[in-house]
Short mmCIF file of C-alpha atoms in Angstrom, two decimals:
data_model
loop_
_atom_site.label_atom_id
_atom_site.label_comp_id
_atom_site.label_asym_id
_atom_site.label_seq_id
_atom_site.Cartn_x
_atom_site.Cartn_y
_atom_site.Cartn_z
CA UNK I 1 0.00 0.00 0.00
CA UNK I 2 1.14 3.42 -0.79
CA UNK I 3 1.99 5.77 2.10
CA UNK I 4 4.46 8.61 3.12
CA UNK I 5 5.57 8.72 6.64
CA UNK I 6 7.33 12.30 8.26
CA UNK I 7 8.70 10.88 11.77
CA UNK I 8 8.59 14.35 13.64
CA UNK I 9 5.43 15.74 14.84
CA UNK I 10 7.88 19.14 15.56
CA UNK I 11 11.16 20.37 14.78
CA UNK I 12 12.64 22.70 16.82
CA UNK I 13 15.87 24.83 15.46
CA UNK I 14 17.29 28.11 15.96
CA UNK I 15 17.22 31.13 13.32
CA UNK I 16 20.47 30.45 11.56
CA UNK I 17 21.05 26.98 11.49
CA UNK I 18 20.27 24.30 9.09
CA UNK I 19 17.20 22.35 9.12
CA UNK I 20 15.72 18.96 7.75
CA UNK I 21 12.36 18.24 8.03
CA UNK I 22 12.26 14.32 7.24
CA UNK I 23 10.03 12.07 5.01
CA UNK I 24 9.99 8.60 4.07
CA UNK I 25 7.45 6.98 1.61
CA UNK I 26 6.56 3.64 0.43
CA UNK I 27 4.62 3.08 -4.01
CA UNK I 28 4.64 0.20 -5.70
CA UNK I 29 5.74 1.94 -8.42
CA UNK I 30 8.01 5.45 -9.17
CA UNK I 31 7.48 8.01 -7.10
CA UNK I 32 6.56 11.56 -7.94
CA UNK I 33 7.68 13.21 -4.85
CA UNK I 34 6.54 17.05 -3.34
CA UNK I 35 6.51 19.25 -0.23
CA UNK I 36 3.66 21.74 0.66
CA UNK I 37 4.35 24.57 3.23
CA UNK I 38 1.48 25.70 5.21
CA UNK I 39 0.99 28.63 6.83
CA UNK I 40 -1.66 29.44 9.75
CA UNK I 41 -5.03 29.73 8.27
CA UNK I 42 -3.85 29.30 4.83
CA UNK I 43 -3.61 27.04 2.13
CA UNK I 44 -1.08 24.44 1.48
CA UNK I 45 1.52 26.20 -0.80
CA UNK I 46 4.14 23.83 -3.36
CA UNK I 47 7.82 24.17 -2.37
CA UNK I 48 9.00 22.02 -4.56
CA UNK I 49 9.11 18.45 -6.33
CA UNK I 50 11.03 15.61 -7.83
CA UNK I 51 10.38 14.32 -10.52
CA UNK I 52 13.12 12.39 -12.21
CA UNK I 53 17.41 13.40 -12.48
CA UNK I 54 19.48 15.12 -10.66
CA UNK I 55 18.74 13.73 -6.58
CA UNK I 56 19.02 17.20 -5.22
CA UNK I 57 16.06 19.66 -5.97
CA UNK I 58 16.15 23.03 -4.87
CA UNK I 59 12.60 24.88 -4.45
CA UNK I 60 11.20 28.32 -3.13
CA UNK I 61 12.48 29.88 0.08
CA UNK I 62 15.93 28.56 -0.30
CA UNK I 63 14.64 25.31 0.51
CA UNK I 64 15.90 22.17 -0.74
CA UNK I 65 15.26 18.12 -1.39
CA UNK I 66 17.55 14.92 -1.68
CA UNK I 67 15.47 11.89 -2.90
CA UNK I 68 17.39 8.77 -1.30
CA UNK I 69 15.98 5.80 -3.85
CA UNK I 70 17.91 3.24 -1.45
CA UNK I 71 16.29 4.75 1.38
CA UNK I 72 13.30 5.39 0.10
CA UNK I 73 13.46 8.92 1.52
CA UNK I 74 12.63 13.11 0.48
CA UNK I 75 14.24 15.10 3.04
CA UNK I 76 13.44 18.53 3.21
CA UNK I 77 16.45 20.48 3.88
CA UNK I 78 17.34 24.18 4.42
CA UNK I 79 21.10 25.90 5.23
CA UNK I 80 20.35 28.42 7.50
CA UNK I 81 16.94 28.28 8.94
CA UNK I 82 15.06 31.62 9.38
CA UNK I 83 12.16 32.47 11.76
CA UNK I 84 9.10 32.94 8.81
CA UNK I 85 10.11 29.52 8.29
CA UNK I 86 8.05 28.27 11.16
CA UNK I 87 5.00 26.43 9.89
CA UNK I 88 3.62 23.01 9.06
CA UNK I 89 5.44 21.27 6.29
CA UNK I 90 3.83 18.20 4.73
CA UNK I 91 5.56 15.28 2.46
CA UNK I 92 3.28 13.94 -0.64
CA UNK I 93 4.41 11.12 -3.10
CA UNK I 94 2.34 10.66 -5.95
CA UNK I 95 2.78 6.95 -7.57
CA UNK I 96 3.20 6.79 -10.98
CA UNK I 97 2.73 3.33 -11.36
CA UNK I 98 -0.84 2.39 -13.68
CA UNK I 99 -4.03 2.64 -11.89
CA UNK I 100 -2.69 4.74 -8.98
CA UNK I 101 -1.67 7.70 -10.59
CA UNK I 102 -4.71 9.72 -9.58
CA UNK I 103 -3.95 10.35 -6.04
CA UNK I 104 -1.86 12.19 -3.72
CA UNK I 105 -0.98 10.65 -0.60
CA UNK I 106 0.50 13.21 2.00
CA UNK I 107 2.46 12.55 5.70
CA UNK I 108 1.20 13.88 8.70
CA UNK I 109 2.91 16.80 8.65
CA UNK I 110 5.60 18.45 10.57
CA UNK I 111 5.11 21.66 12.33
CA UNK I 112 8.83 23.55 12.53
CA UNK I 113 9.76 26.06 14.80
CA UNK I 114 12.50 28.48 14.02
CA UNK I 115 13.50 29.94 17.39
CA UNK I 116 14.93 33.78 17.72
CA UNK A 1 -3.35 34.58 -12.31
CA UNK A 2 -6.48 34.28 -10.17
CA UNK A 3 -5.50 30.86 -7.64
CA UNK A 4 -7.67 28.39 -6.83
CA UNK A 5 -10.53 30.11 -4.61
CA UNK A 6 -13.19 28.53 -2.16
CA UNK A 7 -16.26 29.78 -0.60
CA UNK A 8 -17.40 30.31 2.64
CA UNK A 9 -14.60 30.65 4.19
CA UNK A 10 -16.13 30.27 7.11
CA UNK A 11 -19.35 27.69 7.44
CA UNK A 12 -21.22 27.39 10.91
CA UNK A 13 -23.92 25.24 10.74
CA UNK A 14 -26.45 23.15 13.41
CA UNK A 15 -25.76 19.10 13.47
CA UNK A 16 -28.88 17.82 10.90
CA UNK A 17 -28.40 20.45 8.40
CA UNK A 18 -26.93 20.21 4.67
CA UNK A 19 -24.04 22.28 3.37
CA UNK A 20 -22.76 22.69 0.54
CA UNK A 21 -19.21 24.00 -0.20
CA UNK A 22 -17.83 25.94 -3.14
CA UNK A 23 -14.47 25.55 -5.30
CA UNK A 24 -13.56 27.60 -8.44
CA UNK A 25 -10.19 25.78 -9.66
CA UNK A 26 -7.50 27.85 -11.53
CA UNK A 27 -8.78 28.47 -15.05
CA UNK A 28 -7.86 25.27 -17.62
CA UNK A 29 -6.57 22.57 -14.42
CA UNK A 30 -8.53 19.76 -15.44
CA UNK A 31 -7.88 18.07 -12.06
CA UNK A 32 -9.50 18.96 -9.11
CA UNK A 33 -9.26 17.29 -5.72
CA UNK A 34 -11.21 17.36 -2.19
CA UNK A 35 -9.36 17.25 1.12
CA UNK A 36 -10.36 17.44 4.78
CA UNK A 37 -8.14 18.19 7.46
CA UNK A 38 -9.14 18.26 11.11
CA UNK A 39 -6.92 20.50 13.73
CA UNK A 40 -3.86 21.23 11.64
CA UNK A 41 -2.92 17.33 11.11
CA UNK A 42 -2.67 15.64 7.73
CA UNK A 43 -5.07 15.62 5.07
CA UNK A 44 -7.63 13.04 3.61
CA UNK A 45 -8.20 12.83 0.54
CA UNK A 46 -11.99 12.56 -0.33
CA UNK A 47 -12.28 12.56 -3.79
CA UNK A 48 -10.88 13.70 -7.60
CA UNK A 49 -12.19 14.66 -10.84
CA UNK A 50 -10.31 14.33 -13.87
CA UNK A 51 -11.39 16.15 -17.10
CA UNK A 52 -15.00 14.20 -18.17
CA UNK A 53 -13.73 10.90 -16.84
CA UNK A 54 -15.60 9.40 -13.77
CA UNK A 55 -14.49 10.98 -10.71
CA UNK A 56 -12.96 8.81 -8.07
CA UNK A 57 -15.01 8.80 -4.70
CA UNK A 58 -12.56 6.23 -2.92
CA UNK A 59 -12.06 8.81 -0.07
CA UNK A 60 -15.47 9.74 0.80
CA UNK A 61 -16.10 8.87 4.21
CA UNK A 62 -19.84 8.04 3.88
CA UNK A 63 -23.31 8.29 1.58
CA UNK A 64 -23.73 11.67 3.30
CA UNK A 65 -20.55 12.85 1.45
CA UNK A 66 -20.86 14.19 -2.64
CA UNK A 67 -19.43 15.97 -4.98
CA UNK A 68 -20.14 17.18 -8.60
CA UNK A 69 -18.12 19.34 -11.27
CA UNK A 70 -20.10 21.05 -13.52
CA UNK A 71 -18.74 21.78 -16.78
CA UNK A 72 -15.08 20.40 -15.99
CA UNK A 73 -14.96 23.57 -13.30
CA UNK A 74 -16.35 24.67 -10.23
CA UNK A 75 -16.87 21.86 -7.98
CA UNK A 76 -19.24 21.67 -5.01
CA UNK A 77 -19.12 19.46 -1.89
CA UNK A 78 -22.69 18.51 -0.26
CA UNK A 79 -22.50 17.12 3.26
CA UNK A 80 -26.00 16.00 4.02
CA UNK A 81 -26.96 15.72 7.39
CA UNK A 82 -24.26 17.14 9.23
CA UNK A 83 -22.30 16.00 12.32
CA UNK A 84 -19.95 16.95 14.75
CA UNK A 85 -17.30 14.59 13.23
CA UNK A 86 -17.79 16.51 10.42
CA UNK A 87 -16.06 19.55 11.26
CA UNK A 88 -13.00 20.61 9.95
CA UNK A 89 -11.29 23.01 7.17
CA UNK A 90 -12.00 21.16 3.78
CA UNK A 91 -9.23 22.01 1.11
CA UNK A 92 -9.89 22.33 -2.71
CA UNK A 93 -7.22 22.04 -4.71
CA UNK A 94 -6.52 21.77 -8.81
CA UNK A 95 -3.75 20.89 -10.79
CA UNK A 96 -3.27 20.98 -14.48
CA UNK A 97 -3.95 17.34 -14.81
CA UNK A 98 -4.09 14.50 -12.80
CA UNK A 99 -1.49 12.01 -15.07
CA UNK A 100 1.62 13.58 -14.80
CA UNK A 101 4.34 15.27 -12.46
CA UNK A 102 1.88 18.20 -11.80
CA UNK A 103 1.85 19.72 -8.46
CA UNK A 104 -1.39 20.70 -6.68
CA UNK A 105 -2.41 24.79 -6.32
CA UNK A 106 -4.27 24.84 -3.24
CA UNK A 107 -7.19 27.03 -2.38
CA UNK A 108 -7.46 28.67 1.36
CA UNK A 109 -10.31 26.26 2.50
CA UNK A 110 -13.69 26.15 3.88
CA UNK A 111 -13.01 26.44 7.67
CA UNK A 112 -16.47 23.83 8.78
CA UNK A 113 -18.39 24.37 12.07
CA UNK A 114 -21.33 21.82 13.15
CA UNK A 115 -22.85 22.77 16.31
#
């Protein structure tokens, strides 16, 4: 069965300092993988998404992704953290593979909190 | 562009009663999905609509649950018969289709109160 698992309920990490917001996932098939930022009383808003290539995908905010294929695994991954960056961060794989390409399955979610 | 956009954006309503809720996908996404998401924790997916093909319901929770797209754009979702368990933001979102690497455009959601 398809699913995406993110580990941390909450990150915690000061302003300056580089963060990783972790996801794992599980298709039976090839993976389209993406993250989703949401703000408080917003929408989910795309970061960014891999698709096929180069492992490393960089996205809005400075933010950035490294799609483990051994590991099965989209880290979400920042340098220098900043405090706007606190919000809820969700993992979604989409699986490519025939008859299952029609839905998005998304973690849990992971609320960060960029501390002063 | 205009974004995906979803109305109310608040909805109070008393347990028993039907509501309907609104989405207005970005102009020429031929997908369109349904979420709900109680308290800030993940979504569920309730169901998708893909161009004139039969939409997939898999993710409705019960018969009290539908949803129709007229003209391959503005969706609404009918809750008959409301109930507590029912409340919770429900998030539209569209993408320009629903077989390939497309990401989703999210609307703001319908923020769902039953009394």
């Amino acid at each position: 069965a398809q699913s995406v698992a993110q580990p941390e309920d909450q990150v915690n990490v000061a302003e300056g300092n580089p963060l990783t917001v972790k996801c794992t996932y599980s298709v039976s098939g090839n993976p389209y993988l993406f993250w989703y930022v949401q703000y408080p009383n917003r929408g989910l808003q795309f970061l960014l998404k891999y698709i096929t290539g180069d492992n490393l995908v960089k996205g809005s905010y400075g933010f950035e992704a490294e799609f483990n294929k051994s590991q099965t695994s989209f880290h979400l991954k920042k340098p220098s953290a900043l405090v706007s960056d606190s919000a809820l961060y969700f993992c979604a794989v989409r699986d490519i593979g025939v008859g299952n390409f029609n839905k998005f399955y998304f973690g849990s979610g992971t609320k960060l909190n960029v501390k002063p | 562009g205009a974004g995906v956009s979803q109305s109310p954006s608040n909805k109070v309503t008393e347990k028993g009663k039907d509501v309907e809720l609104r989405c207005d996908p970005i102009s020429g996404h031929t997908a369109l999905y349904w979420y709900r998401q109680s308290l800030g924790q993940g979504l569920e997916f309730l169901i998708y609509f893909q161009g004139n093909s039969a939409p997939d319901k898999s993710g409705l929770p019960s018969d009290r649950f539908s949803a129709e797209r007229t003209g391959g754009s503005v969706s609404t979702l009918t809750i008959q018969r409301t109930q507590q368990e029912d409340s919770a933001v429900y998030l539209c979102a569209s993408s320009t289709s629903g077989t390939g690497p497309y990401e989703q455009y999210f609307g703001p959601g319908t923020r769902l109160t039953v009394t």
